[in-house]
Short mmCIF file of C-alpha atoms in Angstrom, two decimals:
data_model
loop_
_atom_site.label_atom_id
_atom_site.label_comp_id
_atom_site.label_asym_id
_atom_site.label_seq_id
_atom_site.Cartn_x
_atom_site.Cartn_y
_atom_site.Cartn_z
CA MET A 167 -175.91 175.25 1.85
CA ILE A 168 -174.74 177.50 -0.99
CA LEU A 169 -173.86 176.17 -4.43
CA SER A 170 -172.17 178.19 -7.18
CA ARG A 171 -172.00 177.05 -10.80
CA THR A 172 -169.30 178.58 -13.00
CA PRO A 173 -168.71 177.80 -16.68
CA VAL A 174 -165.37 177.06 -18.29
CA ARG A 175 -164.36 178.83 -21.46
CA VAL A 176 -163.15 178.22 -25.00
CA SER A 177 -160.62 180.83 -26.13
CA PHE A 178 -160.63 181.61 -29.84
CA VAL A 179 -157.94 184.22 -30.59
CA GLY A 180 -155.67 186.67 -28.80
CA GLY A 181 -154.47 184.50 -25.92
CA GLY A 182 -151.14 185.75 -24.56
CA SER A 183 -151.96 189.41 -25.12
CA ASP A 184 -153.77 189.27 -21.75
CA LEU A 185 -150.41 188.99 -19.99
CA ALA A 186 -149.35 192.12 -18.10
CA SER A 187 -145.88 191.92 -19.65
CA PHE A 188 -147.55 192.59 -23.00
CA TYR A 189 -150.52 194.89 -22.45
CA THR A 190 -148.74 197.28 -20.07
CA LYS A 191 -146.24 198.11 -22.83
CA ASN A 192 -148.57 198.04 -25.85
CA GLU A 193 -151.63 200.09 -24.84
CA TYR A 194 -153.86 197.03 -24.68
CA GLY A 195 -154.27 193.32 -25.34
CA CYS A 196 -157.48 191.59 -26.35
CA VAL A 197 -159.10 188.18 -26.74
CA ILE A 198 -162.31 186.68 -28.03
CA SER A 199 -163.63 183.80 -25.96
CA MET A 200 -166.84 181.96 -25.18
CA THR A 201 -168.11 180.16 -22.11
CA VAL A 202 -169.56 176.69 -22.65
CA LYS A 203 -171.95 174.38 -20.83
CA LYS A 204 -169.33 172.60 -18.79
CA TYR A 205 -169.14 173.75 -15.20
CA VAL A 206 -167.20 173.98 -11.98
CA TYR A 207 -169.38 173.65 -8.87
CA VAL A 208 -168.40 174.94 -5.44
CA ALA A 209 -170.56 174.16 -2.41
CA VAL A 210 -170.16 176.02 0.89
CA ASN A 211 -171.84 175.09 4.16
CA HIS A 212 -171.59 176.03 7.81
CA ARG A 213 -169.76 173.51 10.03
CA PHE A 214 -171.06 173.47 13.61
CA ASP A 215 -167.83 172.41 15.39
CA GLY A 216 -165.72 175.32 14.13
CA LYS A 217 -163.40 173.15 12.05
CA ILE A 218 -162.63 173.51 8.34
CA ARG A 219 -163.50 170.69 5.97
CA LEU A 220 -162.41 170.80 2.33
CA ALA A 221 -163.12 168.30 -0.44
CA TYR A 222 -161.48 168.70 -3.85
CA ALA A 223 -158.72 166.49 -5.29
CA ARG A 224 -157.97 165.66 -1.65
CA ASN A 225 -159.87 165.86 1.63
CA GLU A 226 -158.86 168.10 4.50
CA ILE A 227 -160.37 168.35 7.99
CA ILE A 228 -158.36 170.91 9.92
CA ASP A 229 -158.55 173.32 12.84
CA SER A 230 -156.87 176.41 11.39
CA ILE A 231 -156.77 178.34 8.13
CA ASP A 232 -152.97 178.17 8.33
CA GLU A 233 -153.18 174.40 7.85
CA ILE A 234 -155.05 174.61 4.53
CA GLN A 235 -153.07 173.06 1.70
CA ASN A 236 -155.18 174.45 -1.17
CA ASP A 237 -153.65 177.86 -1.80
CA ARG A 238 -156.67 179.37 -3.56
CA ILE A 239 -159.04 178.43 -0.76
CA LYS A 240 -156.63 179.69 1.89
CA VAL A 241 -156.18 183.10 0.23
CA ALA A 242 -159.89 183.51 -0.56
CA MET A 243 -160.94 182.73 3.02
CA ARG A 244 -158.39 185.18 4.40
CA ARG A 245 -159.58 187.90 2.02
CA LEU A 246 -163.14 187.50 3.27
CA GLY A 247 -162.22 187.12 6.92
CA ILE A 248 -163.51 183.55 7.23
CA THR A 249 -161.40 181.67 9.77
CA GLY A 250 -163.32 178.47 10.46
CA GLY A 251 -166.63 176.70 10.90
CA ILE A 252 -167.01 176.02 7.20
CA GLU A 253 -167.16 173.20 4.67
CA ILE A 254 -166.16 173.70 1.03
CA PHE A 255 -166.71 171.09 -1.69
CA TYR A 256 -165.52 171.18 -5.30
CA ILE A 257 -166.90 169.19 -8.26
CA SER A 258 -166.16 169.76 -11.95
CA ASP A 259 -167.62 168.48 -15.22
CA VAL A 260 -164.10 168.44 -16.68
CA PRO A 261 -160.68 168.04 -15.05
CA LYS A 262 -158.42 171.03 -14.62
CA LYS A 263 -155.43 171.69 -16.89
CA LEU A 264 -157.26 170.87 -20.13
CA GLY A 265 -157.03 174.37 -21.60
CA LEU A 266 -160.60 175.34 -20.63
CA GLY A 267 -159.71 177.77 -17.85
CA GLY A 268 -160.98 175.44 -15.13
CA SER A 269 -158.61 176.70 -12.44
CA SER A 270 -159.82 180.27 -12.80
CA SER A 271 -163.44 179.10 -12.98
CA PHE A 272 -162.84 177.46 -9.62
CA THR A 273 -161.45 180.69 -8.15
CA VAL A 274 -164.39 182.73 -9.49
CA GLY A 275 -166.96 180.20 -8.26
CA LEU A 276 -165.26 179.93 -4.88
CA LEU A 277 -165.35 183.70 -4.37
CA ASN A 278 -168.98 183.84 -5.50
CA ALA A 279 -170.02 181.17 -3.00
CA LEU A 280 -167.97 182.64 -0.14
CA TYR A 281 -169.37 186.12 -0.67
CA ARG A 282 -172.91 184.73 -0.55
CA TYR A 283 -171.94 182.82 2.60
CA LYS A 284 -171.02 186.21 4.07
CA GLY A 285 -174.35 187.65 2.91
CA VAL A 286 -172.82 189.80 0.18
CA ASP A 287 -173.95 189.93 -3.45
CA VAL A 288 -171.17 190.98 -5.83
CA PHE A 289 -171.11 192.04 -9.47
CA PRO A 290 -169.38 189.80 -12.04
CA GLU A 291 -166.68 192.42 -12.65
CA ARG A 292 -165.68 192.31 -9.00
CA LEU A 293 -165.55 188.52 -9.01
CA ALA A 294 -163.29 188.63 -12.07
CA ARG A 295 -161.04 191.40 -10.74
CA GLU A 296 -160.56 189.82 -7.32
CA SER A 297 -159.97 186.39 -8.85
CA CYS A 298 -157.18 187.95 -10.92
CA GLU A 299 -155.74 189.52 -7.77
CA ILE A 300 -155.76 186.16 -5.99
CA GLU A 301 -154.19 184.19 -8.83
CA ILE A 302 -151.76 186.72 -10.28
CA GLU A 303 -150.83 188.94 -7.33
CA ASP A 304 -151.38 186.90 -4.16
CA LEU A 305 -150.26 183.54 -5.58
CA ALA A 306 -147.82 184.89 -8.19
CA ASN A 307 -149.09 182.65 -10.98
CA ASN A 308 -147.69 183.61 -14.39
CA ILE A 309 -151.05 183.72 -16.14
CA GLY A 310 -153.27 186.28 -17.86
CA LYS A 311 -156.66 187.77 -17.06
CA GLN A 312 -158.94 186.37 -19.73
CA ASP A 313 -160.14 183.23 -17.94
CA GLN A 314 -161.39 185.03 -14.85
CA TYR A 315 -163.44 187.58 -16.81
CA ALA A 316 -164.88 184.94 -19.13
CA ALA A 317 -165.96 182.74 -16.21
CA ALA A 318 -167.48 185.58 -14.20
CA ILE A 319 -169.38 187.23 -17.06
CA GLY A 320 -170.27 184.41 -19.46
CA GLY A 321 -171.29 184.38 -23.13
CA ILE A 322 -169.14 185.24 -26.13
CA ASN A 323 -167.09 188.36 -25.53
CA TYR A 324 -164.42 190.64 -26.91
CA ILE A 325 -162.29 191.45 -23.84
CA LYS A 326 -159.68 194.23 -23.77
CA PHE A 327 -156.89 194.50 -21.20
CA TRP A 328 -155.69 198.08 -20.95
CA SER A 329 -152.19 199.20 -20.02
CA ASN A 330 -153.46 200.86 -16.81
CA GLY A 331 -154.77 197.51 -15.55
CA THR A 332 -158.46 198.06 -16.29
CA VAL A 333 -160.49 195.59 -18.34
CA SER A 334 -163.43 196.23 -20.67
CA VAL A 335 -165.82 193.57 -21.93
CA LYS A 336 -167.95 193.86 -25.05
CA PRO A 337 -170.51 191.09 -25.55
CA ILE A 338 -170.68 189.89 -29.14
CA LEU A 339 -174.43 190.23 -29.58
CA ILE A 340 -175.26 188.80 -32.98
CA ASP A 341 -177.96 186.49 -34.30
CA GLU A 342 -178.19 183.24 -32.39
CA SER A 343 -178.23 181.36 -35.69
CA ILE A 344 -174.76 182.74 -36.49
CA ILE A 345 -173.33 181.68 -33.13
CA ARG A 346 -175.03 178.30 -33.50
CA SER A 347 -173.47 177.87 -36.94
CA LEU A 348 -170.05 178.65 -35.50
CA MET A 349 -170.38 176.24 -32.58
CA ASP A 350 -171.75 173.49 -34.83
CA SER A 351 -168.59 173.77 -36.93
CA LEU A 352 -166.25 173.19 -34.00
CA VAL A 353 -165.13 169.72 -33.00
CA PHE A 354 -162.96 169.25 -29.92
CA VAL A 355 -160.39 166.45 -30.00
CA TYR A 356 -159.27 165.26 -26.57
CA LEU A 357 -155.49 164.93 -26.56
CA GLY A 358 -155.38 162.57 -23.60
CA GLY A 359 -153.26 164.68 -21.28
CA THR A 360 -152.98 167.92 -19.35
CA HIS A 361 -150.82 170.98 -19.69
CA ASP A 362 -148.95 173.39 -17.44
CA ALA A 363 -150.39 176.77 -18.42
CA SER A 364 -148.29 178.70 -15.91
CA GLY A 365 -145.07 177.06 -17.14
CA ILE A 366 -145.88 177.76 -20.77
CA LEU A 367 -146.87 181.37 -20.09
CA THR A 368 -143.72 181.90 -18.03
CA ASP A 369 -141.72 180.86 -21.08
CA VAL A 370 -143.79 183.19 -23.29
CA GLN A 371 -143.08 186.10 -20.93
CA GLN A 372 -139.38 185.35 -20.74
CA ARG A 373 -139.27 185.60 -24.53
CA MET A 374 -141.39 188.77 -24.65
CA GLY A 375 -138.69 190.73 -26.47
CA ASP A 376 -139.04 188.41 -29.45
CA ASN A 377 -142.72 187.63 -28.89
CA ASN A 378 -143.98 191.21 -28.84
CA GLU A 379 -144.36 191.37 -32.61
CA TYR A 380 -146.21 188.04 -32.70
CA LEU A 381 -148.61 189.15 -29.97
CA LEU A 382 -149.18 192.48 -31.70
CA ARG A 383 -150.24 190.58 -34.80
CA MET A 384 -152.47 188.30 -32.72
CA ARG A 385 -154.05 191.39 -31.21
CA ASP A 386 -154.71 192.74 -34.69
CA ILE A 387 -156.30 189.45 -35.71
CA THR A 388 -158.56 189.61 -32.66
CA ASP A 389 -159.63 193.19 -33.41
CA GLN A 390 -160.39 192.26 -37.02
CA LEU A 391 -162.32 189.12 -36.06
CA TYR A 392 -164.45 191.15 -33.65
CA ASN A 393 -165.32 193.55 -36.45
CA ASP A 394 -166.00 190.66 -38.83
CA LEU A 395 -168.29 188.89 -36.36
CA MET A 396 -170.21 192.08 -35.63
CA GLN A 397 -170.74 192.38 -39.40
CA ARG A 398 -171.90 188.73 -39.55
CA LYS A 399 -168.83 187.68 -41.58
CA ILE A 400 -168.66 184.27 -39.97
CA ASP A 401 -166.61 182.86 -42.86
CA GLN A 402 -163.59 184.84 -41.64
CA PHE A 403 -163.40 182.86 -38.40
CA LYS A 404 -161.42 179.95 -39.81
CA TYR A 405 -158.80 182.25 -41.33
CA ALA A 406 -158.33 184.10 -38.05
CA LEU A 407 -158.09 180.81 -36.17
CA LYS A 408 -155.45 179.43 -38.51
CA GLU A 409 -153.22 182.51 -38.52
CA ASN A 410 -153.52 182.96 -34.75
CA TRP A 411 -152.41 179.36 -34.17
CA GLU A 412 -149.36 179.73 -36.41
CA LEU A 413 -148.33 182.86 -34.51
CA LYS A 414 -149.02 181.33 -31.10
CA LYS A 415 -146.66 178.44 -31.81
CA LYS A 416 -143.86 180.95 -32.36
CA THR A 417 -144.22 182.38 -28.86
CA SER A 418 -142.90 179.25 -27.11
CA SER A 419 -141.58 175.83 -28.08
CA LEU A 420 -143.85 174.43 -25.32
CA VAL A 421 -147.10 175.47 -27.06
CA SER A 422 -147.04 172.57 -29.51
CA SER A 423 -145.23 169.26 -29.95
CA ALA A 424 -144.54 166.66 -32.62
CA PHE A 425 -147.58 164.73 -31.40
CA ILE A 426 -149.85 167.79 -31.64
CA GLU A 427 -148.49 168.78 -35.05
CA ASN A 428 -149.03 165.29 -36.43
CA LEU A 429 -152.55 165.16 -35.03
CA TYR A 430 -153.33 168.61 -36.42
CA ASP A 431 -152.16 167.56 -39.89
CA ARG A 432 -154.23 164.40 -39.62
CA ALA A 433 -157.31 166.43 -38.64
CA ILE A 434 -156.81 168.71 -41.65
CA ALA A 435 -156.52 165.66 -43.92
CA ALA A 436 -159.74 164.33 -42.36
CA GLY A 437 -161.69 167.42 -43.42
CA ALA A 438 -160.93 170.20 -40.92
CA GLU A 439 -159.99 173.63 -42.26
CA ALA A 440 -158.28 175.21 -39.24
CA GLY A 441 -157.70 174.68 -35.55
CA LYS A 442 -155.68 175.32 -32.42
CA VAL A 443 -154.89 173.84 -29.03
CA LEU A 444 -157.07 175.37 -26.35
CA GLY A 445 -155.54 177.45 -23.60
CA ALA A 446 -151.82 178.09 -23.34
CA GLY A 447 -151.05 174.97 -25.38
CA GLY A 448 -149.17 171.75 -24.78
CA GLY A 449 -152.17 169.49 -24.17
CA GLY A 450 -155.85 169.27 -23.32
CA PHE A 451 -158.08 169.77 -26.36
CA LEU A 452 -157.44 170.41 -30.02
CA MET A 453 -160.27 172.60 -31.34
CA MET A 454 -160.86 172.06 -35.06
CA PHE A 455 -163.08 173.98 -37.46
CA VAL A 456 -164.86 171.33 -39.55
CA PRO A 457 -167.63 172.26 -42.03
CA LEU A 458 -170.84 170.41 -41.24
CA GLU A 459 -170.85 168.51 -44.52
CA ARG A 460 -167.46 166.98 -43.64
CA GLN A 461 -168.10 166.05 -40.03
CA ASP A 462 -169.28 162.48 -40.64
CA GLN A 463 -166.10 161.86 -42.60
CA PHE A 464 -164.08 163.60 -39.90
CA ARG A 465 -165.54 161.43 -37.14
CA LYS A 466 -164.81 158.23 -39.06
CA LYS A 467 -161.22 159.19 -39.79
CA MET A 468 -160.63 160.40 -36.20
CA SER A 469 -162.60 157.62 -34.50
CA ASP A 470 -159.66 156.53 -32.33
CA TYR A 471 -159.87 159.84 -30.46
CA LYS A 472 -162.53 161.15 -28.10
CA LEU A 473 -164.42 163.85 -30.03
CA MET A 474 -166.67 166.34 -28.25
CA LYS A 475 -169.05 169.19 -28.97
CA PHE A 476 -169.62 172.13 -26.63
CA ASP A 477 -172.64 174.44 -26.49
CA ILE A 478 -172.50 178.10 -25.53
CA GLU A 479 -173.35 179.17 -21.99
CA HIS A 480 -174.74 182.69 -21.91
CA ASN A 481 -174.37 183.17 -18.14
CA GLY A 482 -171.29 183.52 -16.02
CA SER A 483 -170.84 182.34 -12.44
CA GLN A 484 -174.18 181.95 -10.65
CA ILE A 485 -175.49 180.94 -7.25
CA VAL A 486 -177.81 178.09 -8.18
CA HIS A 487 -178.75 177.04 -4.66
CA PHE A 488 -178.99 179.03 -1.43
CA ASP A 489 -180.62 177.39 1.58
CA GLN A 490 -180.74 180.49 3.78
CA ASP A 491 -182.40 178.85 6.77
CA ARG A 492 -179.67 176.25 7.06
CA ASN A 493 -176.68 178.47 6.30
CA THR A 494 -174.38 180.03 8.89
CA GLY A 495 -177.01 181.16 11.32
CA ILE A 496 -176.23 184.82 10.63
CA ASP A 497 -179.52 185.19 8.72
CA HIS A 498 -181.70 183.44 11.30
#
C-alpha cells in the first residue's frame, strides 16, 4: 500500500492574481501563502481482481475507468495509463470547500501516490504543474494556480505566476521565531459553512475589466509584504492583510456577505486588528490577526464560535508509507 500526505494551505495576500485572466495580461501575479499541519491523505493499493474501488465522499466498485464518477481520479488515472486493478482511498483532516485549498491538495496527493504506484518519483514542481493541468485545463475549473504549488512544495512561500505560464516559488526563509510570532497571532473562526470557490472566481474573472486595478493593487501589496517579511518587519503584516481584504471584497459581491461583515466587525470589537476570509471567500474560515495579549479576551467574546489555531507545515506532499512488497507486483 502507498499513502501520500499533503498539507492544506492558508493564503495571506494576493489571491485572485493567480488567475490566468489576470497574470497573462499583467506580466505576473503573486501570492504569499503557508501550508499548515492539516492534511489530505490518499491511499493507493493493488486490487487483485482487476476492478476499481474508490472510497471518498462515496464508494465506488466498478469495472471500467469510464464508469468513475470522481472526475479528478478519472483524469489522473488516464494520464498515468492506469486502467484497473486498483483501490484508492481518501481521508482528510478538514472537509473540502473551507477555503484551505483542500481540493487541490487532494489532486496533488492523488498524483503523488499514483506516480509512486507506477514506480516513478516526481519533483514537487511537476506535481504542482500537472495538478494545475488537471484542474484548470482538463476539468475546466475556473480557479488559479496557488493552491497546487503550495500543497506540492510546502512551507511559507512567495509564489509568482508569470504571463508565459511559468511559476516561480521563493521560500520565505526567516527566523523561526518570527514565523512563530505570526502564527501565534492568527485565530481562525469557523463560519459554519462551505463556499463555491469556482463560482466566486468565475464571477471575479467575468468582472476582470473592472477588477484589474484592484488585483494590481493586491499584487503590489503582496510584493511589499514579501520585502517586509524578508526584512523582519512583521508588524506590517496586519496592514497588508486589512488592505488586501478590502480590495478583495470589491472583486465580487460573492466574496463577503452581511453575515461575514457583521462577524468581522464583531471580531474587531473583540480585540482583532485585521482579518480576511480564507480562499476565494463566501464561507469556510475567517482568519483574524489578534495580538497575543488580547486573545483571552477575544476567545471569551467569540466563545459561541469554533476557534482554531494552525501550525506551519514545512513540507509539501509526501509519501509517508510505501509497502513495496505488497504493492502491484511490478517490483517483486
